[in-house]
mmCIF file with all atom_site columns, C-alpha atoms in Angstrom:
data_model
loop_
_atom_site.group_PDB
_atom_site.id
_atom_site.type_symbol
_atom_site.label_atom_id
_atom_site.label_alt_id
_atom_site.label_comp_id
_atom_site.label_asym_id
_atom_site.label_entity_id
_atom_site.label_seq_id
_atom_site.pdbx_PDB_ins_code
_atom_site.Cartn_x
_atom_site.Cartn_y
_atom_site.Cartn_z
_atom_site.occupancy
_atom_site.B_iso_or_equiv
_atom_site.pdbx_formal_charge
_atom_site.auth_seq_id
_atom_site.auth_comp_id
_atom_site.auth_asym_id
_atom_site.auth_atom_id
_atom_site.pdbx_PDB_model_num
ATOM 1   C CA . UNK A 1 1   ? 98.550 47.009  52.479 1.00 0.00 ? 1   UNK A CA 1
ATOM 2   C CA . UNK A 1 2   ? 99.076 50.343  53.685 1.00 0.00 ? 2   UNK A CA 1
ATOM 3   C CA . UNK A 1 3   ? 96.472 52.415  55.923 1.00 0.00 ? 3   UNK A CA 1
ATOM 4   C CA . UNK A 1 4   ? 96.011 54.917  53.190 1.00 0.00 ? 4   UNK A CA 1
ATOM 5   C CA . UNK A 1 5   ? 95.442 52.003  50.501 1.00 0.00 ? 5   UNK A CA 1
ATOM 6   C CA . UNK A 1 6   ? 93.053 50.211  53.075 1.00 0.00 ? 6   UNK A CA 1
ATOM 7   C CA . UNK A 1 7   ? 91.141 53.743  53.475 1.00 0.00 ? 7   UNK A CA 1
ATOM 8   C CA . UNK A 1 8   ? 90.943 54.202  49.811 1.00 0.00 ? 8   UNK A CA 1
ATOM 9   C CA . UNK A 1 9   ? 89.616 50.661  49.083 1.00 0.00 ? 9   UNK A CA 1
ATOM 10  C CA . UNK A 1 10  ? 87.133 50.943  51.983 1.00 0.00 ? 10  UNK A CA 1
ATOM 11  C CA . UNK A 1 11  ? 85.701 54.207  51.196 1.00 0.00 ? 11  UNK A CA 1
ATOM 12  C CA . UNK A 1 12  ? 86.306 55.083  47.345 1.00 0.00 ? 12  UNK A CA 1
ATOM 13  C CA . UNK A 1 13  ? 85.557 58.759  46.312 1.00 0.00 ? 13  UNK A CA 1
ATOM 14  C CA . UNK A 1 14  ? 82.336 59.353  44.882 1.00 0.00 ? 14  UNK A CA 1
ATOM 15  C CA . UNK A 1 15  ? 82.066 59.530  41.148 1.00 0.00 ? 15  UNK A CA 1
ATOM 16  C CA . UNK A 1 16  ? 82.673 63.358  40.209 1.00 0.00 ? 16  UNK A CA 1
ATOM 17  C CA . UNK A 1 17  ? 82.497 64.408  43.678 1.00 0.00 ? 17  UNK A CA 1
ATOM 18  C CA . UNK A 1 18  ? 85.578 66.717  43.468 1.00 0.00 ? 18  UNK A CA 1
ATOM 19  C CA . UNK A 1 19  ? 84.020 68.618  40.372 1.00 0.00 ? 19  UNK A CA 1
ATOM 20  C CA . UNK A 1 20  ? 80.641 68.419  41.859 1.00 0.00 ? 20  UNK A CA 1
ATOM 21  C CA . UNK A 1 21  ? 82.045 70.159  45.257 1.00 0.00 ? 21  UNK A CA 1
ATOM 22  C CA . UNK A 1 22  ? 83.439 73.083  43.219 1.00 0.00 ? 22  UNK A CA 1
ATOM 23  C CA . UNK A 1 23  ? 79.872 73.437  41.450 1.00 0.00 ? 23  UNK A CA 1
ATOM 24  C CA . UNK A 1 24  ? 78.204 73.487  44.692 1.00 0.00 ? 24  UNK A CA 1
ATOM 25  C CA . UNK A 1 25  ? 80.586 75.757  45.908 1.00 0.00 ? 25  UNK A CA 1
ATOM 26  C CA . UNK A 1 26  ? 79.826 78.023  43.503 1.00 0.00 ? 26  UNK A CA 1
ATOM 27  C CA . UNK A 1 27  ? 75.969 77.883  43.590 1.00 0.00 ? 27  UNK A CA 1
ATOM 28  C CA . UNK A 1 28  ? 76.522 78.303  47.638 1.00 0.00 ? 28  UNK A CA 1
ATOM 29  C CA . UNK A 1 29  ? 78.201 81.412  46.896 1.00 0.00 ? 29  UNK A CA 1
ATOM 30  C CA . UNK A 1 30  ? 75.536 82.878  44.554 1.00 0.00 ? 30  UNK A CA 1
ATOM 31  C CA . UNK A 1 31  ? 72.885 81.798  46.836 1.00 0.00 ? 31  UNK A CA 1
ATOM 32  C CA . UNK A 1 32  ? 74.811 83.832  49.552 1.00 0.00 ? 32  UNK A CA 1
ATOM 33  C CA . UNK A 1 33  ? 75.472 86.758  47.506 1.00 0.00 ? 33  UNK A CA 1
ATOM 34  C CA . UNK A 1 34  ? 71.583 86.636  46.445 1.00 0.00 ? 34  UNK A CA 1
ATOM 35  C CA . UNK A 1 35  ? 70.329 86.553  50.143 1.00 0.00 ? 35  UNK A CA 1
ATOM 36  C CA . UNK A 1 36  ? 72.738 89.260  51.171 1.00 0.00 ? 36  UNK A CA 1
ATOM 37  C CA . UNK A 1 37  ? 71.744 91.726  48.136 1.00 0.00 ? 37  UNK A CA 1
ATOM 38  C CA . UNK A 1 38  ? 68.368 90.882  48.478 1.00 0.00 ? 38  UNK A CA 1
ATOM 39  C CA . UNK A 1 39  ? 68.419 91.472  52.369 1.00 0.00 ? 39  UNK A CA 1
ATOM 40  C CA . UNK A 1 40  ? 70.160 94.551  52.138 1.00 0.00 ? 40  UNK A CA 1
ATOM 41  C CA . UNK A 1 41  ? 67.568 96.067  49.415 1.00 0.00 ? 41  UNK A CA 1
ATOM 42  C CA . UNK A 1 42  ? 64.795 95.036  51.630 1.00 0.00 ? 42  UNK A CA 1
ATOM 43  C CA . UNK A 1 43  ? 66.428 96.452  54.722 1.00 0.00 ? 43  UNK A CA 1
ATOM 44  C CA . UNK A 1 44  ? 67.035 99.770  52.829 1.00 0.00 ? 44  UNK A CA 1
ATOM 45  C CA . UNK A 1 45  ? 63.015 99.811  51.566 1.00 0.00 ? 45  UNK A CA 1
ATOM 46  C CA . UNK A 1 46  ? 61.885 98.982  55.195 1.00 0.00 ? 46  UNK A CA 1
ATOM 47  C CA . UNK A 1 47  ? 63.961 101.775 56.780 1.00 0.00 ? 47  UNK A CA 1
ATOM 48  C CA . UNK A 1 48  ? 62.397 104.201 54.499 1.00 0.00 ? 48  UNK A CA 1
ATOM 49  C CA . UNK A 1 49  ? 58.854 102.553 55.349 1.00 0.00 ? 49  UNK A CA 1
ATOM 50  C CA . UNK A 1 50  ? 59.384 102.756 59.140 1.00 0.00 ? 50  UNK A CA 1
ATOM 51  C CA . UNK A 1 51  ? 61.642 105.590 60.143 1.00 0.00 ? 51  UNK A CA 1
ATOM 52  C CA . UNK A 1 52  ? 62.500 108.181 56.878 1.00 0.00 ? 52  UNK A CA 1
ATOM 53  C CA . UNK A 1 53  ? 59.198 108.873 55.537 1.00 0.00 ? 53  UNK A CA 1
ATOM 54  C CA . UNK A 1 54  ? 57.282 108.869 58.764 1.00 0.00 ? 54  UNK A CA 1
ATOM 55  C CA . UNK A 1 55  ? 59.837 111.284 60.159 1.00 0.00 ? 55  UNK A CA 1
ATOM 56  C CA . UNK A 1 56  ? 59.883 113.445 57.065 1.00 0.00 ? 56  UNK A CA 1
ATOM 57  C CA . UNK A 1 57  ? 55.900 113.531 57.125 1.00 0.00 ? 57  UNK A CA 1
ATOM 58  C CA . UNK A 1 58  ? 56.174 115.552 60.165 1.00 0.00 ? 58  UNK A CA 1
ATOM 59  C CA . UNK A 1 59  ? 58.204 118.145 58.930 1.00 0.00 ? 59  UNK A CA 1
ATOM 60  C CA . UNK A 1 60  ? 57.078 121.124 56.720 1.00 0.00 ? 60  UNK A CA 1
ATOM 61  C CA . UNK A 1 61  ? 57.201 120.608 52.789 1.00 0.00 ? 61  UNK A CA 1
ATOM 62  C CA . UNK A 1 62  ? 60.058 122.700 52.265 1.00 0.00 ? 62  UNK A CA 1
ATOM 63  C CA . UNK A 1 63  ? 62.379 120.849 54.703 1.00 0.00 ? 63  UNK A CA 1
ATOM 64  C CA . UNK A 1 64  ? 60.478 117.553 53.351 1.00 0.00 ? 64  UNK A CA 1
ATOM 65  C CA . UNK A 1 65  ? 61.365 118.548 49.621 1.00 0.00 ? 65  UNK A CA 1
ATOM 66  C CA . UNK A 1 66  ? 65.146 119.508 50.883 1.00 0.00 ? 66  UNK A CA 1
ATOM 67  C CA . UNK A 1 67  ? 65.695 116.266 52.675 1.00 0.00 ? 67  UNK A CA 1
ATOM 68  C CA . UNK A 1 68  ? 64.483 113.913 49.926 1.00 0.00 ? 68  UNK A CA 1
ATOM 69  C CA . UNK A 1 69  ? 66.174 116.016 47.336 1.00 0.00 ? 69  UNK A CA 1
ATOM 70  C CA . UNK A 1 70  ? 69.610 115.099 49.245 1.00 0.00 ? 70  UNK A CA 1
ATOM 71  C CA . UNK A 1 71  ? 68.626 111.570 50.199 1.00 0.00 ? 71  UNK A CA 1
ATOM 72  C CA . UNK A 1 72  ? 68.144 111.082 46.369 1.00 0.00 ? 72  UNK A CA 1
ATOM 73  C CA . UNK A 1 73  ? 71.421 112.623 45.363 1.00 0.00 ? 73  UNK A CA 1
ATOM 74  C CA . UNK A 1 74  ? 73.369 110.394 48.014 1.00 0.00 ? 74  UNK A CA 1
ATOM 75  C CA . UNK A 1 75  ? 71.654 107.202 46.733 1.00 0.00 ? 75  UNK A CA 1
ATOM 76  C CA . UNK A 1 76  ? 72.066 108.350 42.981 1.00 0.00 ? 76  UNK A CA 1
ATOM 77  C CA . UNK A 1 77  ? 75.872 108.710 43.369 1.00 0.00 ? 77  UNK A CA 1
ATOM 78  C CA . UNK A 1 78  ? 76.639 105.840 45.441 1.00 0.00 ? 78  UNK A CA 1
ATOM 79  C CA . UNK A 1 79  ? 78.537 103.173 43.805 1.00 0.00 ? 79  UNK A CA 1
ATOM 80  C CA . UNK A 1 80  ? 77.844 100.399 46.484 1.00 0.00 ? 80  UNK A CA 1
ATOM 81  C CA . UNK A 1 81  ? 74.021 101.117 46.303 1.00 0.00 ? 81  UNK A CA 1
ATOM 82  C CA . UNK A 1 82  ? 74.199 100.591 42.299 1.00 0.00 ? 82  UNK A CA 1
ATOM 83  C CA . UNK A 1 83  ? 76.022 97.424  42.742 1.00 0.00 ? 83  UNK A CA 1
ATOM 84  C CA . UNK A 1 84  ? 73.773 96.097  45.358 1.00 0.00 ? 84  UNK A CA 1
ATOM 85  C CA . UNK A 1 85  ? 70.577 97.180  43.340 1.00 0.00 ? 85  UNK A CA 1
ATOM 86  C CA . UNK A 1 86  ? 71.488 96.043  40.228 1.00 0.00 ? 86  UNK A CA 1
ATOM 87  C CA . UNK A 1 87  ? 73.393 93.091  41.843 1.00 0.00 ? 87  UNK A CA 1
ATOM 88  C CA . UNK A 1 88  ? 70.203 91.506  43.557 1.00 0.00 ? 88  UNK A CA 1
ATOM 89  C CA . UNK A 1 89  ? 68.847 90.617  40.474 1.00 0.00 ? 89  UNK A CA 1
ATOM 90  C CA . UNK A 1 90  ? 71.914 89.584  38.649 1.00 0.00 ? 90  UNK A CA 1
ATOM 91  C CA . UNK A 1 91  ? 73.052 87.162  41.037 1.00 0.00 ? 91  UNK A CA 1
ATOM 92  C CA . UNK A 1 92  ? 69.584 85.552  41.816 1.00 0.00 ? 92  UNK A CA 1
ATOM 93  C CA . UNK A 1 93  ? 68.871 84.936  37.881 1.00 0.00 ? 93  UNK A CA 1
ATOM 94  C CA . UNK A 1 94  ? 72.511 83.448  37.807 1.00 0.00 ? 94  UNK A CA 1
ATOM 95  C CA . UNK A 1 95  ? 71.667 81.345  40.685 1.00 0.00 ? 95  UNK A CA 1
ATOM 96  C CA . UNK A 1 96  ? 68.257 80.082  38.837 1.00 0.00 ? 96  UNK A CA 1
ATOM 97  C CA . UNK A 1 97  ? 69.994 79.582  35.679 1.00 0.00 ? 97  UNK A CA 1
ATOM 98  C CA . UNK A 1 98  ? 72.613 77.285  37.337 1.00 0.00 ? 98  UNK A CA 1
ATOM 99  C CA . UNK A 1 99  ? 69.807 75.364  39.089 1.00 0.00 ? 99  UNK A CA 1
ATOM 100 C CA . UNK A 1 100 ? 67.813 74.825  36.132 1.00 0.00 ? 100 UNK A CA 1
ATOM 101 C CA . UNK A 1 101 ? 70.878 73.733  33.997 1.00 0.00 ? 101 UNK A CA 1
ATOM 102 C CA . UNK A 1 102 ? 71.883 71.330  36.808 1.00 0.00 ? 102 UNK A CA 1
ATOM 103 C CA . UNK A 1 103 ? 68.619 69.908  36.888 1.00 0.00 ? 103 UNK A CA 1
ATOM 104 C CA . UNK A 1 104 ? 67.739 71.148  40.084 1.00 0.00 ? 104 UNK A CA 1
ATOM 105 C CA . UNK A 1 105 ? 63.973 72.354  39.219 1.00 0.00 ? 105 UNK A CA 1
ATOM 106 C CA . UNK A 1 106 ? 62.692 72.871  42.667 1.00 0.00 ? 106 UNK A CA 1
ATOM 107 C CA . UNK A 1 107 ? 65.645 75.070  43.505 1.00 0.00 ? 107 UNK A CA 1
ATOM 108 C CA . UNK A 1 108 ? 65.473 77.063  40.249 1.00 0.00 ? 108 UNK A CA 1
ATOM 109 C CA . UNK A 1 109 ? 61.860 77.556  40.698 1.00 0.00 ? 109 UNK A CA 1
ATOM 110 C CA . UNK A 1 110 ? 62.138 79.226  43.987 1.00 0.00 ? 110 UNK A CA 1
ATOM 111 C CA . UNK A 1 111 ? 65.103 81.315  42.599 1.00 0.00 ? 111 UNK A CA 1
ATOM 112 C CA . UNK A 1 112 ? 62.886 82.142  39.467 1.00 0.00 ? 112 UNK A CA 1
ATOM 113 C CA . UNK A 1 113 ? 60.012 83.556  41.654 1.00 0.00 ? 113 UNK A CA 1
ATOM 114 C CA . UNK A 1 114 ? 62.559 85.716  43.488 1.00 0.00 ? 114 UNK A CA 1
ATOM 115 C CA . UNK A 1 115 ? 64.067 87.162  40.385 1.00 0.00 ? 115 UNK A CA 1
ATOM 116 C CA . UNK A 1 116 ? 60.549 87.662  39.046 1.00 0.00 ? 116 UNK A CA 1
ATOM 117 C CA . UNK A 1 117 ? 59.724 89.638  42.354 1.00 0.00 ? 117 UNK A CA 1
ATOM 118 C CA . UNK A 1 118 ? 62.664 91.690  42.102 1.00 0.00 ? 118 UNK A CA 1
ATOM 119 C CA . UNK A 1 119 ? 62.051 92.411  38.651 1.00 0.00 ? 119 UNK A CA 1
ATOM 120 C CA . UNK A 1 120 ? 58.472 93.736  39.784 1.00 0.00 ? 120 UNK A CA 1
ATOM 121 C CA . UNK A 1 121 ? 60.798 96.012  42.501 1.00 0.00 ? 121 UNK A CA 1
ATOM 122 C CA . UNK A 1 122 ? 62.509 97.334  39.623 1.00 0.00 ? 122 UNK A CA 1
ATOM 123 C CA . UNK A 1 123 ? 59.564 98.098  37.431 1.00 0.00 ? 123 UNK A CA 1
ATOM 124 C CA . UNK A 1 124 ? 57.736 99.750  40.551 1.00 0.00 ? 124 UNK A CA 1
ATOM 125 C CA . UNK A 1 125 ? 61.158 102.040 41.104 1.00 0.00 ? 125 UNK A CA 1
ATOM 126 C CA . UNK A 1 126 ? 61.763 102.583 37.235 1.00 0.00 ? 126 UNK A CA 1
ATOM 127 C CA . UNK A 1 127 ? 58.022 103.648 36.707 1.00 0.00 ? 127 UNK A CA 1
ATOM 128 C CA . UNK A 1 128 ? 56.897 105.250 40.004 1.00 0.00 ? 128 UNK A CA 1
ATOM 129 C CA . UNK A 1 129 ? 59.710 106.276 42.489 1.00 0.00 ? 129 UNK A CA 1
ATOM 130 C CA . UNK A 1 130 ? 62.182 107.472 40.095 1.00 0.00 ? 130 UNK A CA 1
ATOM 131 C CA . UNK A 1 131 ? 59.848 109.842 38.049 1.00 0.00 ? 131 UNK A CA 1
ATOM 132 C CA . UNK A 1 132 ? 58.655 111.211 41.152 1.00 0.00 ? 132 UNK A CA 1
ATOM 133 C CA . UNK A 1 133 ? 62.376 111.770 42.360 1.00 0.00 ? 133 UNK A CA 1
ATOM 134 C CA . UNK A 1 134 ? 62.658 113.559 39.180 1.00 0.00 ? 134 UNK A CA 1
ATOM 135 C CA . UNK A 1 135 ? 59.806 115.806 39.758 1.00 0.00 ? 135 UNK A CA 1
ATOM 136 C CA . UNK A 1 136 ? 60.898 116.536 43.092 1.00 0.00 ? 136 UNK A CA 1
ATOM 137 C CA . UNK A 1 137 ? 64.411 117.121 41.603 1.00 0.00 ? 137 UNK A CA 1
ATOM 138 C CA . UNK A 1 138 ? 62.772 119.834 39.346 1.00 0.00 ? 138 UNK A CA 1
ATOM 139 C CA . UNK A 1 139 ? 61.694 121.951 42.134 1.00 0.00 ? 139 UNK A CA 1
ATOM 140 C CA . UNK A 1 140 ? 65.092 123.284 42.102 1.00 0.00 ? 140 UNK A CA 1
ATOM 141 C CA . UNK A 1 141 ? 66.363 124.596 45.449 1.00 0.00 ? 141 UNK A CA 1
ATOM 142 C CA . UNK A 1 142 ? 62.950 124.345 47.795 1.00 0.00 ? 142 UNK A CA 1
ATOM 143 C CA . UNK A 1 143 ? 63.662 127.683 49.510 1.00 0.00 ? 143 UNK A CA 1
ATOM 144 C CA . UNK A 1 144 ? 62.079 130.089 46.711 1.00 0.00 ? 144 UNK A CA 1
ATOM 145 C CA . UNK A 1 145 ? 59.695 127.184 45.390 1.00 0.00 ? 145 UNK A CA 1
ATOM 146 C CA . UNK A 1 146 ? 56.090 127.700 46.268 1.00 0.00 ? 146 UNK A CA 1
ATOM 147 C CA . UNK A 1 147 ? 54.435 124.732 44.506 1.00 0.00 ? 147 UNK A CA 1
ATOM 148 C CA . UNK A 1 148 ? 54.956 121.723 46.653 1.00 0.00 ? 148 UNK A CA 1
ATOM 149 C CA . UNK A 1 149 ? 52.283 119.840 45.263 1.00 0.00 ? 149 UNK A CA 1
ATOM 150 C CA . UNK A 1 150 ? 54.824 116.882 44.502 1.00 0.00 ? 150 UNK A CA 1
ATOM 151 C CA . UNK A 1 151 ? 55.145 116.324 48.045 1.00 0.00 ? 151 UNK A CA 1
ATOM 152 C CA . UNK A 1 152 ? 51.408 114.939 48.473 1.00 0.00 ? 152 UNK A CA 1
ATOM 153 C CA . UNK A 1 153 ? 52.552 112.798 45.499 1.00 0.00 ? 153 UNK A CA 1
ATOM 154 C CA . UNK A 1 154 ? 55.480 111.143 47.930 1.00 0.00 ? 154 UNK A CA 1
ATOM 155 C CA . UNK A 1 155 ? 53.096 111.097 50.878 1.00 0.00 ? 155 UNK A CA 1
ATOM 156 C CA . UNK A 1 156 ? 50.916 108.969 48.997 1.00 0.00 ? 156 UNK A CA 1
ATOM 157 C CA . UNK A 1 157 ? 52.004 107.407 45.789 1.00 0.00 ? 157 UNK A CA 1
ATOM 158 C CA . UNK A 1 158 ? 55.784 106.954 46.455 1.00 0.00 ? 158 UNK A CA 1
ATOM 159 C CA . UNK A 1 159 ? 55.254 105.900 49.878 1.00 0.00 ? 159 UNK A CA 1
ATOM 160 C CA . UNK A 1 160 ? 52.627 103.191 48.744 1.00 0.00 ? 160 UNK A CA 1
ATOM 161 C CA . UNK A 1 161 ? 55.053 102.069 45.902 1.00 0.00 ? 161 UNK A CA 1
ATOM 162 C CA . UNK A 1 162 ? 58.127 101.675 48.496 1.00 0.00 ? 162 UNK A CA 1
ATOM 163 C CA . UNK A 1 163 ? 55.936 99.508  50.867 1.00 0.00 ? 163 UNK A CA 1
ATOM 164 C CA . UNK A 1 164 ? 55.111 97.172  47.964 1.00 0.00 ? 164 UNK A CA 1
ATOM 165 C CA . UNK A 1 165 ? 59.126 97.478  47.152 1.00 0.00 ? 165 UNK A CA 1
ATOM 166 C CA . UNK A 1 166 ? 59.584 96.160  50.873 1.00 0.00 ? 166 UNK A CA 1
ATOM 167 C CA . UNK A 1 167 ? 57.156 93.338  50.704 1.00 0.00 ? 167 UNK A CA 1
ATOM 168 C CA . UNK A 1 168 ? 58.544 92.008  47.143 1.00 0.00 ? 168 UNK A CA 1
ATOM 169 C CA . UNK A 1 169 ? 62.093 92.089  48.325 1.00 0.00 ? 169 UNK A CA 1
ATOM 170 C CA . UNK A 1 170 ? 61.060 90.381  51.291 1.00 0.00 ? 170 UNK A CA 1
ATOM 171 C CA . UNK A 1 171 ? 58.958 87.795  49.243 1.00 0.00 ? 171 UNK A CA 1
ATOM 172 C CA . UNK A 1 172 ? 62.194 87.342  47.262 1.00 0.00 ? 172 UNK A CA 1
ATOM 173 C CA . UNK A 1 173 ? 64.145 86.924  50.146 1.00 0.00 ? 173 UNK A CA 1
ATOM 174 C CA . UNK A 1 174 ? 62.069 84.104  50.933 1.00 0.00 ? 174 UNK A CA 1
ATOM 175 C CA . UNK A 1 175 ? 62.573 82.382  47.812 1.00 0.00 ? 175 UNK A CA 1
ATOM 176 C CA . UNK A 1 176 ? 66.210 82.671  48.241 1.00 0.00 ? 176 UNK A CA 1
ATOM 177 C CA . UNK A 1 177 ? 66.224 81.333  51.409 1.00 0.00 ? 177 UNK A CA 1
ATOM 178 C CA . UNK A 1 178 ? 64.189 78.288  50.477 1.00 0.00 ? 178 UNK A CA 1
ATOM 179 C CA . UNK A 1 179 ? 66.685 77.821  47.372 1.00 0.00 ? 179 UNK A CA 1
ATOM 180 C CA . UNK A 1 180 ? 69.345 77.911  50.197 1.00 0.00 ? 180 UNK A CA 1
ATOM 181 C CA . UNK A 1 181 ? 67.619 75.040  52.311 1.00 0.00 ? 181 UNK A CA 1
ATOM 182 C CA . UNK A 1 182 ? 67.441 73.171  49.204 1.00 0.00 ? 182 UNK A CA 1
ATOM 183 C CA . UNK A 1 183 ? 70.963 73.617  48.328 1.00 0.00 ? 183 UNK A CA 1
ATOM 184 C CA . UNK A 1 184 ? 72.135 72.248  51.722 1.00 0.00 ? 184 UNK A CA 1
ATOM 185 C CA . UNK A 1 185 ? 70.029 69.102  51.275 1.00 0.00 ? 185 UNK A CA 1
ATOM 186 C CA . UNK A 1 186 ? 71.328 68.732  47.842 1.00 0.00 ? 186 UNK A CA 1
ATOM 187 C CA . UNK A 1 187 ? 75.042 69.253  48.485 1.00 0.00 ? 187 UNK A CA 1
ATOM 188 C CA . UNK A 1 188 ? 76.908 65.899  48.942 1.00 0.00 ? 188 UNK A CA 1
ATOM 189 C CA . UNK A 1 189 ? 78.333 64.964  52.330 1.00 0.00 ? 189 UNK A CA 1
ATOM 190 C CA . UNK A 1 190 ? 81.774 66.453  52.695 1.00 0.00 ? 190 UNK A CA 1
ATOM 191 C CA . UNK A 1 191 ? 81.317 69.016  49.985 1.00 0.00 ? 191 UNK A CA 1
ATOM 192 C CA . UNK A 1 192 ? 81.167 72.668  51.238 1.00 0.00 ? 192 UNK A CA 1
ATOM 193 C CA . UNK A 1 193 ? 79.306 75.110  49.932 1.00 0.00 ? 193 UNK A CA 1
#
């Protein structure tokens, strides 16, 4: 009996280990992509909370309006931003679906909670932040504008909504991190994810 035959006899492959390994790899990729996208969104919102908005608050209303119009214009036209903004929910939901389908209920619940948190982020964005961005855009060029009352909405409502977006993204990221830990524990020895 050759060494290879002895090795196969002593350590037979686990049933379904090759297929299981490939499925776990896809789940691992989805979880990694979800964590990356959610982390990027949390970081973007956090940067606004701790630097952009406090910095703009020190400027006059005309400068504030001009800066926010420019920021909104750049973000609205950014393909990478849109990809991450939408992708954070898509990959988290896909990973949750796969977890439930594979019978990994605990992992699926964490991912579902993360997806729901991010859905709340989207609701805040669509219901509060974007309408205020649109009001600011309606000012047109801030130079000749005389009514800057929308700036007070930014300093109050927009900033508060953004803080909640940050907290929700961080909560979602925590759920994804927990799912990653559960995935690591569930991955068969020798399978890479």
